Short mmCIF file of C-alpha atoms in Angstrom, two decimals:
data_model
loop_
_atom_site.label_atom_id
_atom_site.label_comp_id
_atom_site.label_asym_id
_atom_site.label_seq_id
_atom_site.Cartn_x
_atom_site.Cartn_y
_atom_site.Cartn_z
CA MET Z 1266 -31.82 13.65 -30.99
CA ARG Z 1267 -33.95 16.12 -32.92
CA ASN Z 1268 -32.49 14.92 -36.24
CA PHE Z 1269 -33.19 11.34 -35.24
CA LYS Z 1270 -36.88 12.14 -34.66
CA ILE Z 1271 -37.17 13.97 -37.97
CA ASN Z 1272 -35.54 11.10 -39.82
CA SER Z 1273 -37.84 8.65 -38.04
CA TYR Z 1274 -40.90 10.63 -39.09
CA ARG Z 1275 -39.63 10.74 -42.67
CA PHE Z 1276 -39.04 7.00 -42.61
CA VAL Z 1277 -42.57 6.37 -41.37
CA LEU Z 1278 -44.09 8.70 -43.99
CA VAL Z 1279 -42.09 7.17 -46.80
CA THR Z 1280 -43.04 3.68 -45.65
CA LEU Z 1281 -46.73 4.55 -45.42
CA ALA Z 1282 -46.63 6.22 -48.84
CA GLY Z 1283 -44.97 3.16 -50.29
CA LEU Z 1284 -47.55 0.84 -48.78
CA LEU Z 1285 -50.40 3.06 -49.97
CA PHE Z 1286 -49.00 3.32 -53.49
CA GLY Z 1287 -48.40 -0.42 -53.59
CA ASN Z 1288 -51.97 -1.15 -52.53
CA LEU Z 1289 -53.35 1.28 -55.11
CA THR Z 1290 -51.21 -0.32 -57.82
CA LEU Z 1291 -52.32 -3.78 -56.77
CA SER Z 1292 -55.96 -2.70 -56.77
CA ALA Z 1293 -55.63 -1.13 -60.22
CA GLN Z 1294 -54.02 -4.27 -61.57
CA SER Z 1295 -56.73 -6.49 -60.10
CA ILE Z 1296 -59.60 -4.53 -61.67
CA LYS Z 1297 -60.79 -6.25 -64.82
CA GLN Z 1298 -63.20 -4.84 -67.39
CA ASN Z 1299 -66.18 -7.07 -68.17
CA LEU Z 1300 -67.50 -6.82 -71.72
CA ASN Z 1301 -70.82 -7.31 -73.50
CA ILE Z 1302 -70.30 -7.26 -77.28
CA VAL Z 1303 -72.82 -7.27 -80.11
CA PHE Z 1304 -71.17 -8.06 -83.44
CA ILE Z 1305 -73.15 -6.51 -86.30
CA GLY Z 1306 -72.44 -7.60 -89.85
CA ASN Z 1307 -73.17 -9.81 -92.82
CA SER Z 1308 -72.21 -13.34 -93.91
CA ILE Z 1309 -68.54 -12.72 -93.09
CA THR Z 1310 -69.44 -11.91 -89.48
CA HIS Z 1311 -71.90 -14.80 -89.38
CA GLY Z 1312 -69.22 -17.26 -90.50
CA ALA Z 1313 -70.74 -18.35 -93.82
CA ASN Z 1314 -69.03 -21.32 -95.52
CA LEU Z 1315 -67.36 -22.41 -92.29
CA ASP Z 1316 -67.99 -26.00 -91.21
CA ASP Z 1317 -68.49 -24.92 -87.59
CA PRO Z 1318 -69.38 -21.20 -87.40
CA LEU Z 1319 -70.51 -21.53 -83.77
CA ASN Z 1320 -66.88 -22.21 -82.85
CA ASP Z 1321 -64.93 -20.65 -85.71
CA ALA Z 1322 -66.73 -17.46 -86.78
CA PRO Z 1323 -64.74 -14.21 -86.32
CA PRO Z 1324 -66.78 -13.03 -83.28
CA VAL Z 1325 -65.95 -16.29 -81.48
CA ILE Z 1326 -62.24 -15.77 -82.09
CA ALA Z 1327 -62.38 -12.09 -81.12
CA ALA Z 1328 -64.09 -12.92 -77.82
CA ALA Z 1329 -61.58 -15.69 -77.09
CA TYR Z 1330 -58.69 -13.29 -77.75
CA LEU Z 1331 -60.12 -10.70 -75.37
CA ARG Z 1332 -60.63 -13.26 -72.61
CA GLN Z 1333 -56.89 -13.95 -72.67
CA GLN Z 1334 -55.98 -10.35 -71.84
CA ASP Z 1335 -54.92 -9.47 -68.29
CA ASN Z 1336 -57.18 -6.42 -67.97
CA ILE Z 1337 -60.31 -8.13 -69.35
CA GLY Z 1338 -62.75 -10.08 -67.21
CA THR Z 1339 -65.81 -11.84 -68.59
CA VAL Z 1340 -66.64 -11.47 -72.29
CA THR Z 1341 -70.18 -12.21 -73.40
CA TYR Z 1342 -71.24 -11.66 -76.99
CA PHE Z 1343 -73.97 -12.11 -79.57
CA ASN Z 1344 -73.27 -12.68 -83.27
CA GLN Z 1345 -75.69 -10.52 -85.25
CA GLY Z 1346 -74.22 -11.28 -88.66
CA TYR Z 1347 -76.78 -12.01 -91.38
CA SER Z 1348 -75.93 -13.27 -94.86
CA GLY Z 1349 -76.71 -10.77 -97.60
CA PHE Z 1350 -77.54 -7.91 -95.24
CA THR Z 1351 -76.64 -4.31 -95.96
CA THR Z 1352 -76.73 -1.11 -93.92
CA VAL Z 1353 -80.27 -0.72 -95.32
CA ASP Z 1354 -81.34 -3.93 -93.56
CA PHE Z 1355 -79.98 -2.61 -90.26
CA LEU Z 1356 -81.81 0.71 -90.40
CA PRO Z 1357 -84.26 1.03 -87.48
CA SER Z 1358 -87.02 1.97 -89.92
CA THR Z 1359 -87.02 -1.55 -91.39
CA GLY Z 1360 -87.99 -3.07 -88.04
CA THR Z 1361 -85.91 -6.20 -88.70
CA ALA Z 1362 -82.18 -6.51 -88.02
CA PHE Z 1363 -81.91 -3.43 -85.83
CA LYS Z 1364 -84.62 -4.79 -83.55
CA ARG Z 1365 -82.66 -8.02 -83.22
CA VAL Z 1366 -79.56 -6.02 -82.30
CA GLU Z 1367 -81.51 -4.16 -79.61
CA ASN Z 1368 -82.93 -7.40 -78.22
CA ALA Z 1369 -79.44 -8.90 -78.07
CA ALA Z 1370 -78.09 -5.88 -76.17
CA TYR Z 1371 -80.97 -5.99 -73.69
CA ALA Z 1372 -80.46 -9.72 -73.14
CA PHE Z 1373 -77.02 -9.46 -71.49
CA GLU Z 1374 -77.25 -10.48 -67.85
CA ASP Z 1375 -74.35 -8.35 -66.59
CA LYS Z 1376 -75.81 -4.86 -66.87
CA LYS Z 1377 -72.64 -3.28 -65.45
CA ALA Z 1378 -70.34 -4.64 -68.15
CA LEU Z 1379 -69.12 -2.31 -70.88
CA LEU Z 1380 -71.50 -2.60 -73.85
CA ILE Z 1381 -69.75 -2.60 -77.23
CA PHE Z 1382 -71.24 -2.70 -80.71
CA SER Z 1383 -68.70 -3.93 -83.26
CA ILE Z 1384 -69.97 -3.05 -86.75
CA LYS Z 1385 -68.58 -4.44 -90.01
CA LEU Z 1386 -70.88 -3.60 -92.91
CA GLY Z 1387 -70.27 -2.59 -96.50
CA THR Z 1388 -69.58 -5.70 -98.57
CA ASN Z 1389 -73.17 -6.19 -99.70
CA ASP Z 1390 -73.81 -2.44 -99.91
CA SER Z 1391 -71.07 -2.24 -102.52
CA ALA Z 1392 -72.61 -4.81 -104.87
CA ILE Z 1393 -73.80 -3.72 -108.30
CA GLN Z 1394 -77.06 -5.60 -107.80
CA GLY Z 1395 -78.63 -8.22 -105.58
CA PRO Z 1396 -78.57 -7.25 -101.87
CA ASN Z 1397 -81.20 -4.93 -100.43
CA GLY Z 1398 -80.55 -1.33 -101.51
CA SER Z 1399 -77.47 -2.15 -103.58
CA PRO Z 1400 -75.64 -0.42 -104.95
CA VAL Z 1401 -75.59 1.87 -101.93
CA ALA Z 1402 -73.95 5.17 -102.90
CA PRO Z 1403 -71.08 6.23 -100.60
CA ASP Z 1404 -73.01 9.21 -99.19
CA SER Z 1405 -76.01 6.98 -98.45
CA TYR Z 1406 -73.75 4.38 -96.87
CA ARG Z 1407 -72.34 7.01 -94.53
CA GLN Z 1408 -75.80 8.29 -93.65
CA ASN Z 1409 -77.02 4.76 -92.96
CA LEU Z 1410 -74.12 4.13 -90.58
CA LYS Z 1411 -74.82 7.44 -88.88
CA THR Z 1412 -78.49 6.52 -88.45
CA ILE Z 1413 -77.62 3.12 -87.00
CA ALA Z 1414 -75.01 4.58 -84.63
CA GLY Z 1415 -77.23 7.47 -83.60
CA ASN Z 1416 -80.04 5.15 -82.58
CA LEU Z 1417 -77.69 2.86 -80.67
CA LEU Z 1418 -76.28 5.83 -78.76
CA LYS Z 1419 -79.80 6.96 -77.96
CA ASP Z 1420 -81.00 3.54 -76.82
CA PHE Z 1421 -77.81 2.65 -74.95
CA PRO Z 1422 -76.26 5.95 -73.76
CA GLY Z 1423 -73.15 4.43 -72.20
CA CYS Z 1424 -72.28 2.14 -75.09
CA ILE Z 1425 -69.17 2.06 -77.27
CA ILE Z 1426 -69.44 1.76 -81.06
CA ILE Z 1427 -66.54 0.42 -83.10
CA PHE Z 1428 -66.60 0.50 -86.89
CA GLN Z 1429 -64.37 -2.22 -88.34
CA HIS Z 1430 -63.21 -1.51 -91.89
CA PRO Z 1431 -64.67 -3.85 -94.56
CA ILE Z 1432 -62.37 -6.51 -95.99
CA TRP Z 1433 -61.15 -7.15 -99.53
CA TYR Z 1434 -62.87 -9.44 -102.02
CA SER Z 1435 -61.70 -10.48 -105.48
CA PRO Z 1436 -62.77 -8.17 -108.35
CA ASN Z 1437 -64.47 -11.06 -110.18
CA THR Z 1438 -66.84 -11.79 -107.28
CA TYR Z 1439 -70.22 -12.67 -108.77
CA ASN Z 1440 -72.46 -15.24 -107.09
CA GLY Z 1441 -76.14 -14.64 -106.45
CA ALA Z 1442 -75.14 -10.98 -106.21
CA LYS Z 1443 -72.98 -9.06 -108.67
CA TYR Z 1444 -69.93 -7.26 -107.24
CA LEU Z 1445 -66.99 -7.21 -109.68
CA GLN Z 1446 -64.41 -4.42 -109.83
CA GLU Z 1447 -67.11 -1.74 -109.68
CA GLY Z 1448 -68.27 -3.07 -106.33
CA LEU Z 1449 -64.75 -3.37 -104.94
CA SER Z 1450 -63.98 0.20 -105.96
CA ARG Z 1451 -67.17 1.39 -104.28
CA LEU Z 1452 -66.25 -0.55 -101.13
CA GLN Z 1453 -62.92 1.27 -100.97
CA ARG Z 1454 -64.69 4.62 -101.24
CA TYR Z 1455 -66.65 3.71 -98.10
CA VAL Z 1456 -63.53 3.54 -95.93
CA PRO Z 1457 -62.65 7.26 -95.62
CA LEU Z 1458 -66.33 7.97 -94.94
CA ILE Z 1459 -66.21 5.62 -91.95
CA ASP Z 1460 -63.17 7.46 -90.63
CA GLN Z 1461 -64.80 10.85 -91.15
CA LEU Z 1462 -67.99 9.73 -89.42
CA VAL Z 1463 -65.98 8.62 -86.40
CA ALA Z 1464 -64.15 11.95 -86.37
CA ASP Z 1465 -67.51 13.78 -86.41
CA TYR Z 1466 -68.79 11.70 -83.51
CA GLY Z 1467 -65.61 12.52 -81.63
CA LYS Z 1468 -66.92 16.07 -81.33
CA THR Z 1469 -70.47 15.18 -80.26
CA HIS Z 1470 -69.89 11.89 -78.38
CA PRO Z 1471 -66.29 11.91 -77.13
CA LYS Z 1472 -64.76 8.47 -76.46
CA GLN Z 1473 -67.85 6.59 -77.62
CA VAL Z 1474 -67.40 6.00 -81.37
CA PHE Z 1475 -64.15 4.58 -82.75
CA VAL Z 1476 -62.48 3.20 -85.85
CA GLY Z 1477 -61.60 -0.42 -85.21
CA ASP Z 1478 -59.54 -2.66 -87.47
CA THR Z 1479 -57.90 -1.09 -90.52
CA GLU Z 1480 -55.51 -3.91 -91.45
CA ALA Z 1481 -57.71 -6.82 -92.51
CA PHE Z 1482 -58.45 -5.40 -95.98
CA GLY Z 1483 -54.78 -5.46 -96.95
CA TYR Z 1484 -54.20 -8.76 -95.20
CA PHE Z 1485 -56.86 -10.59 -97.22
CA LYS Z 1486 -55.80 -8.89 -100.44
CA ASN Z 1487 -52.33 -10.35 -99.93
CA ASN Z 1488 -53.40 -13.73 -98.48
CA TYR Z 1489 -56.63 -14.58 -100.27
CA LEU Z 1490 -55.31 -17.91 -101.60
CA THR Z 1491 -54.71 -19.21 -98.07
CA ASP Z 1492 -57.35 -17.33 -96.05
CA LEU Z 1493 -60.41 -16.97 -98.28
CA THR Z 1494 -62.61 -19.78 -99.61
CA PRO Z 1495 -62.50 -20.36 -103.40
CA GLU Z 1496 -66.09 -20.24 -104.70
CA GLU Z 1497 -67.48 -20.93 -108.16
CA GLY Z 1498 -69.16 -17.89 -109.69
CA HIS Z 1499 -70.42 -16.45 -112.95
CA GLN Z 1500 -66.93 -15.15 -113.76
CA GLY Z 1501 -64.85 -18.05 -112.49
CA ILE Z 1502 -63.43 -18.81 -109.06
CA PHE Z 1503 -63.87 -15.83 -106.74
CA TYR Z 1504 -62.78 -15.08 -103.16
CA LEU Z 1505 -65.12 -13.42 -100.68
CA HIS Z 1506 -65.61 -15.40 -97.45
CA PRO Z 1507 -62.84 -16.27 -94.98
CA ASN Z 1508 -62.08 -19.94 -94.46
CA LYS Z 1509 -61.26 -21.26 -90.98
CA LYS Z 1510 -57.76 -19.79 -91.08
CA GLY Z 1511 -59.05 -16.47 -92.40
CA ALA Z 1512 -61.87 -16.30 -89.86
CA ALA Z 1513 -59.29 -16.80 -87.09
CA ALA Z 1514 -57.17 -14.01 -88.54
CA LEU Z 1515 -60.15 -11.66 -88.88
CA GLY Z 1516 -61.33 -12.42 -85.36
CA ALA Z 1517 -57.87 -11.60 -84.05
CA PHE Z 1518 -57.87 -8.30 -85.95
CA TRP Z 1519 -61.23 -7.40 -84.39
CA GLY Z 1520 -60.16 -8.52 -80.91
CA LYS Z 1521 -57.00 -6.43 -81.04
CA ALA Z 1522 -58.94 -3.42 -82.30
CA ILE Z 1523 -61.48 -3.72 -79.50
CA LEU Z 1524 -58.73 -4.06 -76.90
CA LYS Z 1525 -56.99 -0.97 -78.27
CA VAL Z 1526 -60.21 1.03 -77.93
CA ILE Z 1527 -60.67 -0.11 -74.34
CA LYS Z 1528 -57.11 0.96 -73.49
CA GLU Z 1529 -57.55 4.33 -75.22
CA ARG Z 1530 -60.60 5.04 -73.07
#
């Protein structure tokens, strides 16, 4: 009789534990993360040369990808990509693009959603001449990114910052601005500085500043004929801006990188 009572108690405890664990699992699965994203960038982020950038620009695709994920709820975003802009244009001291970024972040209605700044800058910085501040030396580029990130962290203490690596362009790129091989080489020197900056922030702002996509550069280098728009330049046909197919690919790269960061947190 005594053994029967003990076994009954054990059965009840095991059953209750199972029900409790099941409810906790169900609750965890039903919780979805809402996102507010500000995409910061240049003409590539803006969707230059696309017939319908409002529907086809990389930020649109990235947001659509995130909405399809089981653990993601609402995704609201603003595209703060401006043609020809460099890190210099986004410095708070200029009072131009950075102010627009701040206004966009303040404009989100869901104040409880996770605020993310996705930053992809460097193409115009790397130019030999043309864009504001170009050519931006690698050390200055890193300092500019640090200044931008530092001010975002100060203004929006709970935010997440994701630095997406710049993408490849052809070494004969020369339109209104002059890039060429010198510019492409400079762009590639920016990449390890992005990674180092993120590592530094990992010590001062844990789980707030991340490296995002690292694959798009190689992807476009290998698929420029199908994914970048051929443009007439001073040194022949060059490839710089994604076409519709390329913008979809880039948006997917960004979306996956953002999702990875969310999961890591």
